[in-house]
Amino acid sequence: MSTDLNLTSTNQPVDGPRLSIGQRMQGLGSSARQYGIFGALLVIILLFQLLTDGRLLMPNNVAALFQQNAYVMVLAIGMVMVIVAGHMLIFRGLALAIVGETIAGLPPAFIKIAKGSLPNVLGFLGQMDWVTLVIGIAAVLAIAFSQLRARRSLHKHNLTVEPVGLFAVKLALIALGIGFLTVVLSKSAGGTPIILVIVGVLVVGYTFVMGRTVFGRHIYAIGGNRQAARLSGVDIRKIDFWIFVNIGMLAGAAAIVTTSRAGAAVAAAGDSFELDAIAACFIGGAAVTGGIGRVSGAIVGALVMGVLNMGLSIMGVDASWVKAIKGLVLLLAVAFDLVNKRRAGTQ
């Protein structure tokens, strides 16, 4: 769905016998990294599932994972656009100076944004919520259709695609992952969290923006080579302006989520949240130098941060150590990106 794949054009049929292994793999470099990110998330989940004696993937904990870390996901969607365009410019508001107080007594409907779940209007299948099951099935079908359509488009334009076997394995793993998450959430106290639906809509919408619109292509062009983009006629100042308008809007959405979950508007809320979002983007594969990054990768990075938070919390690790471990993970992600860039430059 996203367009930061390094696709390679060829005049030969993409699945023909004359297409060498090197040609087949040339267009899969960024995809391989994306698989590695998903693999790392899976390893972290399994590790903490063992270390917490199975408590990490308890239904209510999985639901809480999304509710507690939705602000990171929302911020990361906007932050990945900032990073792809090559900016690390951070602006902190004057909330403490302007507000300086806590406002409580918020309406129950507002609180449900972060803490509520979709109403169960379809009943149960055993202990499983039918609404959650239907949403999970629809998500699998939608992703499969999108991936198949994207693959047909690549074939149509004679661009390198994944081998059929690898593509089938990828779809199967996606289906298994979503299926497992669906079953677990369907057994939680409330079913599908409302905030998960909101994040899902944002992911789909911004994946389309980054992958299917002129605005998205211009962001990648600016991050890849700012001067070349300017010479190609891209209005860089206009794109930069809307990138920061967008991150401001999503910061507002993240503030609503955070306030809803806290049950009160706290002036100090949001301190260091931008660092969590930046970490999620880098862990999810965004390049430090810009030009590379995906919305889906940022969400996976946010999940990595969320699993670390929850797993370490369940284990009773001190908060200071949690921050240190998250910082170490961010350093490793940045170092990995820089090493890859240096290695690519020497080849």
Short mmCIF file of C-alpha atoms in Angstrom, two decimals:
data_model
loop_
_atom_site.label_atom_id
_atom_site.label_comp_id
_atom_site.label_asym_id
_atom_site.label_seq_id
_atom_site.Cartn_x
_atom_site.Cartn_y
_atom_site.Cartn_z
CA MET A 1 0.00 0.00 0.00
CA SER A 2 2.94 2.32 0.56
CA THR A 3 5.34 3.56 -2.10
CA ASP A 4 8.74 3.56 -0.48
CA LEU A 5 9.64 0.26 -2.13
CA ASN A 6 12.74 0.48 -4.28
CA LEU A 7 11.04 -1.05 -7.29
CA THR A 8 13.19 -1.87 -10.27
CA SER A 9 11.91 -1.59 -13.82
CA THR A 10 12.65 -4.38 -16.27
CA ASN A 11 11.82 -5.01 -19.92
CA GLN A 12 11.53 -8.74 -19.30
CA PRO A 13 8.53 -10.58 -17.86
CA VAL A 14 8.82 -10.37 -14.10
CA ASP A 15 8.37 -14.11 -13.58
CA GLY A 16 10.15 -15.23 -16.75
CA PRO A 17 13.12 -17.58 -16.68
CA ARG A 18 15.51 -14.86 -17.89
CA LEU A 19 15.01 -12.81 -14.73
CA SER A 20 18.06 -13.43 -12.53
CA ILE A 21 18.00 -13.93 -8.78
CA GLY A 22 19.82 -10.64 -8.37
CA GLN A 23 17.13 -8.83 -10.35
CA ARG A 24 14.43 -10.49 -8.29
CA MET A 25 16.07 -9.49 -5.02
CA GLN A 26 17.03 -5.96 -6.03
CA GLY A 27 13.52 -4.65 -5.54
CA LEU A 28 13.02 -6.47 -2.25
CA GLY A 29 15.60 -4.74 -0.06
CA SER A 30 13.20 -2.47 1.75
CA SER A 31 10.64 -5.27 1.99
CA ALA A 32 13.23 -7.50 3.68
CA ARG A 33 13.80 -4.83 6.30
CA GLN A 34 10.07 -4.55 6.82
CA TYR A 35 9.86 -8.31 7.41
CA GLY A 36 12.68 -7.95 9.92
CA ILE A 37 10.71 -5.34 11.85
CA PHE A 38 7.68 -7.60 12.06
CA GLY A 39 9.95 -10.48 13.06
CA ALA A 40 11.51 -8.38 15.82
CA LEU A 41 8.04 -7.48 17.13
CA LEU A 42 7.10 -11.16 17.19
CA VAL A 43 10.29 -12.11 19.06
CA ILE A 44 9.72 -9.35 21.64
CA ILE A 45 6.12 -10.48 22.17
CA LEU A 46 7.14 -14.11 22.63
CA LEU A 47 9.98 -13.12 24.97
CA PHE A 48 7.74 -11.09 27.28
CA GLN A 49 5.03 -13.72 27.07
CA LEU A 50 7.55 -16.14 28.59
CA LEU A 51 8.99 -13.66 31.08
CA THR A 52 5.53 -12.66 32.33
CA ASP A 53 4.29 -16.26 32.64
CA GLY A 54 1.72 -15.77 29.91
CA ARG A 55 0.20 -12.57 31.31
CA LEU A 56 1.24 -10.29 28.42
CA LEU A 57 -1.25 -11.76 25.94
CA MET A 58 -4.17 -12.03 28.31
CA PRO A 59 -7.22 -10.54 26.49
CA ASN A 60 -7.63 -7.53 28.78
CA ASN A 61 -3.90 -6.77 28.60
CA VAL A 62 -3.95 -6.85 24.79
CA ALA A 63 -6.88 -4.43 24.75
CA ALA A 64 -5.05 -2.20 27.24
CA LEU A 65 -1.94 -2.32 25.04
CA PHE A 66 -3.76 -0.42 22.30
CA GLN A 67 -5.60 1.89 24.69
CA GLN A 68 -2.42 2.88 26.54
CA ASN A 69 -0.27 3.37 23.46
CA ALA A 70 -2.75 4.89 21.02
CA TYR A 71 -1.19 8.32 21.49
CA VAL A 72 2.16 6.99 20.23
CA MET A 73 0.51 5.47 17.16
CA VAL A 74 -1.36 8.67 16.31
CA LEU A 75 1.72 10.84 16.77
CA ALA A 76 3.93 8.39 14.88
CA ILE A 77 1.68 8.58 11.81
CA GLY A 78 2.37 12.30 11.53
CA MET A 79 5.97 12.07 12.72
CA VAL A 80 6.94 9.57 10.03
CA MET A 81 5.88 12.14 7.42
CA VAL A 82 8.09 14.74 9.10
CA ILE A 83 11.05 12.34 9.22
CA VAL A 84 10.60 11.11 5.64
CA ALA A 85 10.72 14.74 4.47
CA GLY A 86 14.04 15.15 6.27
CA HIS A 87 12.98 17.39 9.24
CA MET A 88 13.86 16.75 13.13
CA LEU A 89 12.48 19.99 14.09
CA ILE A 90 10.59 19.72 17.35
CA PHE A 91 8.33 22.46 18.74
CA ARG A 92 7.09 22.20 22.32
CA GLY A 93 3.96 24.04 23.28
CA LEU A 94 3.55 26.50 26.10
CA ALA A 95 0.84 24.47 27.82
CA LEU A 96 2.46 24.68 31.25
CA ALA A 97 2.79 28.45 31.06
CA ILE A 98 -0.60 29.12 29.51
CA VAL A 99 -2.78 26.56 31.31
CA GLY A 100 -0.89 25.53 34.42
CA GLU A 101 -3.84 23.69 35.96
CA THR A 102 -5.77 20.44 35.83
CA ILE A 103 -9.31 20.31 34.49
CA ALA A 104 -11.34 17.30 35.64
CA GLY A 105 -14.95 16.19 35.47
CA LEU A 106 -14.98 15.43 31.74
CA PRO A 107 -18.14 13.96 30.13
CA PRO A 108 -18.48 10.13 30.18
CA ALA A 109 -18.86 10.06 26.38
CA PHE A 110 -15.47 11.77 26.07
CA ILE A 111 -13.86 9.26 28.44
CA LYS A 112 -15.11 6.39 26.27
CA ILE A 113 -12.93 7.54 23.36
CA ALA A 114 -9.88 5.97 24.99
CA LYS A 115 -11.43 3.58 27.52
CA GLY A 116 -14.60 2.40 25.81
CA SER A 117 -15.27 -0.45 23.39
CA LEU A 118 -17.61 -0.96 20.46
CA PRO A 119 -21.08 -2.07 21.59
CA ASN A 120 -21.73 -5.77 21.16
CA VAL A 121 -24.82 -5.75 18.96
CA LEU A 122 -24.27 -9.20 17.43
CA GLY A 123 -23.99 -11.32 20.54
CA PHE A 124 -21.35 -13.92 21.39
CA LEU A 125 -19.85 -17.03 19.86
CA GLY A 126 -19.01 -18.87 23.03
CA GLN A 127 -16.86 -16.36 24.90
CA MET A 128 -15.99 -14.39 21.75
CA ASP A 129 -17.57 -11.09 20.74
CA TRP A 130 -19.09 -11.37 17.24
CA VAL A 131 -18.47 -7.69 16.44
CA THR A 132 -14.73 -8.16 16.97
CA LEU A 133 -14.71 -11.35 14.90
CA VAL A 134 -16.48 -9.63 11.99
CA ILE A 135 -14.04 -6.71 12.09
CA GLY A 136 -11.07 -9.11 12.09
CA ILE A 137 -12.41 -11.09 9.12
CA ALA A 138 -13.09 -7.87 7.20
CA ALA A 139 -9.56 -6.63 7.94
CA VAL A 140 -7.96 -9.83 6.61
CA LEU A 141 -10.04 -9.73 3.42
CA ALA A 142 -9.32 -6.03 2.86
CA ILE A 143 -5.56 -6.46 3.30
CA ALA A 144 -5.49 -9.53 1.03
CA PHE A 145 -7.43 -7.66 -1.67
CA SER A 146 -5.13 -4.63 -1.37
CA GLN A 147 -1.97 -6.74 -1.60
CA LEU A 148 -3.25 -8.69 -4.61
CA ARG A 149 -4.25 -5.48 -6.39
CA ALA A 150 -0.84 -3.94 -5.70
CA ARG A 151 0.87 -7.07 -7.03
CA ARG A 152 -1.20 -6.99 -10.24
CA SER A 153 -0.28 -3.34 -10.70
CA LEU A 154 3.42 -4.15 -10.42
CA HIS A 155 3.05 -6.95 -12.98
CA LYS A 156 1.18 -4.62 -15.31
CA HIS A 157 4.06 -2.12 -15.25
CA ASN A 158 6.78 -4.80 -15.52
CA LEU A 159 8.20 -4.05 -12.10
CA THR A 160 9.94 -6.54 -9.84
CA VAL A 161 7.63 -8.31 -7.39
CA GLU A 162 8.08 -10.80 -4.59
CA PRO A 163 8.27 -14.48 -5.55
CA VAL A 164 4.86 -16.13 -5.41
CA GLY A 165 5.87 -18.35 -2.51
CA LEU A 166 7.12 -15.45 -0.38
CA PHE A 167 4.01 -13.45 -1.20
CA ALA A 168 1.76 -16.33 -0.13
CA VAL A 169 3.71 -16.79 3.11
CA LYS A 170 3.42 -13.06 3.83
CA LEU A 171 -0.35 -13.11 3.36
CA ALA A 172 -0.65 -16.23 5.51
CA LEU A 173 1.36 -14.66 8.33
CA ILE A 174 -0.69 -11.47 8.16
CA ALA A 175 -3.90 -13.48 8.32
CA LEU A 176 -2.62 -15.53 11.26
CA GLY A 177 -1.48 -12.42 13.13
CA ILE A 178 -4.74 -10.57 12.66
CA GLY A 179 -6.70 -13.73 13.41
CA PHE A 180 -4.86 -14.28 16.68
CA LEU A 181 -5.32 -10.63 17.71
CA THR A 182 -9.01 -10.82 16.79
CA VAL A 183 -9.64 -13.92 18.89
CA VAL A 184 -7.79 -12.48 21.88
CA LEU A 185 -9.60 -9.14 21.71
CA SER A 186 -12.95 -10.87 21.26
CA LYS A 187 -12.45 -12.49 24.67
CA SER A 188 -11.55 -9.23 26.44
CA ALA A 189 -13.99 -7.51 28.78
CA GLY A 190 -15.24 -5.00 26.21
CA GLY A 191 -14.28 -6.45 22.85
CA THR A 192 -12.82 -4.09 20.25
CA PRO A 193 -11.53 -0.83 21.80
CA ILE A 194 -12.95 2.29 20.15
CA ILE A 195 -9.48 3.78 19.97
CA LEU A 196 -8.26 0.80 17.92
CA VAL A 197 -10.89 1.58 15.29
CA ILE A 198 -9.80 5.25 15.26
CA VAL A 199 -6.14 4.29 14.82
CA GLY A 200 -7.09 1.82 12.09
CA VAL A 201 -8.92 4.51 10.13
CA LEU A 202 -5.94 6.85 10.47
CA VAL A 203 -3.52 4.15 9.31
CA VAL A 204 -5.60 3.35 6.22
CA GLY A 205 -6.12 7.02 5.41
CA TYR A 206 -2.50 8.07 5.79
CA THR A 207 -1.20 4.98 4.01
CA PHE A 208 -3.30 6.10 1.06
CA VAL A 209 -2.00 9.66 1.35
CA MET A 210 1.64 8.56 1.43
CA GLY A 211 1.30 5.91 -1.25
CA ARG A 212 -1.36 7.12 -3.67
CA THR A 213 -1.30 10.91 -3.75
CA VAL A 214 0.93 13.59 -5.27
CA PHE A 215 1.41 15.06 -1.78
CA GLY A 216 2.82 11.75 -0.51
CA ARG A 217 5.15 11.33 -3.48
CA HIS A 218 6.42 14.88 -3.00
CA ILE A 219 7.24 14.10 0.65
CA TYR A 220 9.38 11.14 -0.41
CA ALA A 221 10.98 13.22 -3.16
CA ILE A 222 11.91 16.02 -0.75
CA GLY A 223 13.37 13.58 1.76
CA GLY A 224 15.29 11.70 -0.91
CA ASN A 225 16.92 14.77 -2.47
CA ARG A 226 15.62 18.19 -1.49
CA GLN A 227 17.51 20.08 -4.19
CA ALA A 228 16.45 17.67 -6.93
CA ALA A 229 12.83 17.94 -5.80
CA ARG A 230 13.04 21.74 -5.99
CA LEU A 231 14.52 21.59 -9.49
CA SER A 232 11.75 19.17 -10.50
CA GLY A 233 9.15 21.77 -9.67
CA VAL A 234 8.04 20.61 -6.22
CA ASP A 235 6.83 23.51 -4.09
CA ILE A 236 8.96 22.61 -1.09
CA ARG A 237 7.80 25.44 1.16
CA LYS A 238 4.16 24.52 0.60
CA ILE A 239 4.77 20.82 1.29
CA ASP A 240 6.76 21.63 4.44
CA PHE A 241 3.96 23.89 5.64
CA TRP A 242 1.29 21.20 5.26
CA ILE A 243 3.52 18.55 6.81
CA PHE A 244 3.72 20.59 10.00
CA VAL A 245 0.04 21.53 9.88
CA ASN A 246 -0.65 17.80 9.68
CA ILE A 247 1.58 16.87 12.64
CA GLY A 248 -0.09 19.65 14.62
CA MET A 249 -3.51 18.21 13.84
CA LEU A 250 -2.45 14.70 14.81
CA ALA A 251 -0.83 16.04 17.97
CA GLY A 252 -4.24 17.48 18.82
CA ALA A 253 -5.83 14.08 18.17
CA ALA A 254 -3.23 12.42 20.41
CA ALA A 255 -4.00 15.02 23.08
CA ILE A 256 -7.68 14.09 22.94
CA VAL A 257 -6.79 10.42 23.35
CA THR A 258 -4.45 11.12 26.26
CA THR A 259 -6.92 13.41 28.01
CA SER A 260 -9.71 10.89 27.54
CA ARG A 261 -7.67 8.10 29.06
CA ALA A 262 -6.50 10.24 32.01
CA GLY A 263 -10.01 11.48 32.67
CA ALA A 264 -8.70 15.01 33.11
CA ALA A 265 -6.81 17.68 31.19
CA VAL A 266 -3.36 17.90 32.79
CA ALA A 267 -1.03 20.69 31.69
CA ALA A 268 2.06 18.50 32.05
CA ALA A 269 0.59 15.66 29.98
CA GLY A 270 2.47 14.88 26.80
CA ASP A 271 5.95 15.53 28.15
CA SER A 272 8.45 13.51 26.04
CA PHE A 273 5.65 12.00 23.94
CA GLU A 274 7.35 13.28 20.79
CA LEU A 275 10.40 11.17 21.68
CA ASP A 276 8.21 8.05 21.83
CA ALA A 277 6.82 8.90 18.40
CA ILE A 278 10.28 9.50 16.94
CA ALA A 279 11.50 6.23 18.44
CA ALA A 280 8.52 4.40 16.94
CA CYS A 281 9.35 5.79 13.49
CA PHE A 282 13.03 4.85 13.62
CA ILE A 283 12.31 1.40 15.04
CA GLY A 284 9.74 1.00 12.26
CA GLY A 285 12.32 1.56 9.54
CA ALA A 286 12.31 5.31 8.88
CA ALA A 287 15.72 6.58 7.80
CA VAL A 288 17.51 9.17 9.90
CA THR A 289 18.48 11.07 6.75
CA GLY A 290 14.93 11.08 5.35
CA GLY A 291 13.40 9.68 2.18
CA ILE A 292 12.45 6.30 3.65
CA GLY A 293 9.63 5.35 5.98
CA ARG A 294 6.17 3.83 6.11
CA VAL A 295 3.05 4.47 8.13
CA SER A 296 2.75 0.73 8.75
CA GLY A 297 6.36 0.61 9.95
CA ALA A 298 5.71 3.45 12.39
CA ILE A 299 2.74 1.56 13.81
CA VAL A 300 4.85 -1.57 14.25
CA GLY A 301 7.49 0.56 15.96
CA ALA A 302 4.81 1.96 18.28
CA LEU A 303 3.72 -1.59 19.10
CA VAL A 304 7.31 -2.52 19.91
CA MET A 305 7.47 0.41 22.33
CA GLY A 306 4.09 -0.55 23.77
CA VAL A 307 5.03 -4.18 24.32
CA LEU A 308 8.26 -3.07 26.00
CA ASN A 309 6.30 -0.74 28.27
CA MET A 310 3.68 -3.29 29.21
CA GLY A 311 6.02 -6.26 29.51
CA LEU A 312 8.48 -4.42 31.74
CA SER A 313 5.61 -3.01 33.80
CA ILE A 314 4.13 -6.47 34.38
CA MET A 315 7.57 -7.66 35.45
CA GLY A 316 7.77 -4.78 37.95
CA VAL A 317 10.83 -3.13 36.41
CA ASP A 318 11.56 0.35 37.77
CA ALA A 319 10.34 3.24 35.58
CA SER A 320 13.84 4.67 35.21
CA TRP A 321 15.09 1.37 33.80
CA VAL A 322 12.13 1.25 31.42
CA LYS A 323 13.20 4.63 29.99
CA ALA A 324 16.79 3.47 29.74
CA ILE A 325 15.81 0.30 27.88
CA LYS A 326 13.59 2.25 25.48
CA GLY A 327 16.44 4.68 24.86
CA LEU A 328 18.79 1.78 24.14
CA VAL A 329 16.32 0.32 21.64
CA LEU A 330 16.12 3.71 19.89
CA LEU A 331 19.93 3.98 19.74
CA LEU A 332 20.14 0.49 18.24
CA ALA A 333 17.54 1.37 15.61
CA VAL A 334 19.38 4.56 14.61
CA ALA A 335 22.75 2.78 14.60
CA PHE A 336 21.31 0.02 12.41
CA ASP A 337 20.06 2.59 9.91
CA LEU A 338 23.40 4.44 9.80
CA VAL A 339 25.36 1.20 9.35
CA ASN A 340 23.08 0.20 6.48
CA LYS A 341 23.53 3.60 4.83
CA ARG A 342 27.32 3.38 5.14
CA ARG A 343 27.36 -0.17 3.84
CA ALA A 344 25.21 0.80 0.86
CA GLY A 345 27.52 3.72 0.12
CA THR A 346 30.56 1.47 -0.07
CA GLN A 347 29.00 -0.99 -2.49
#
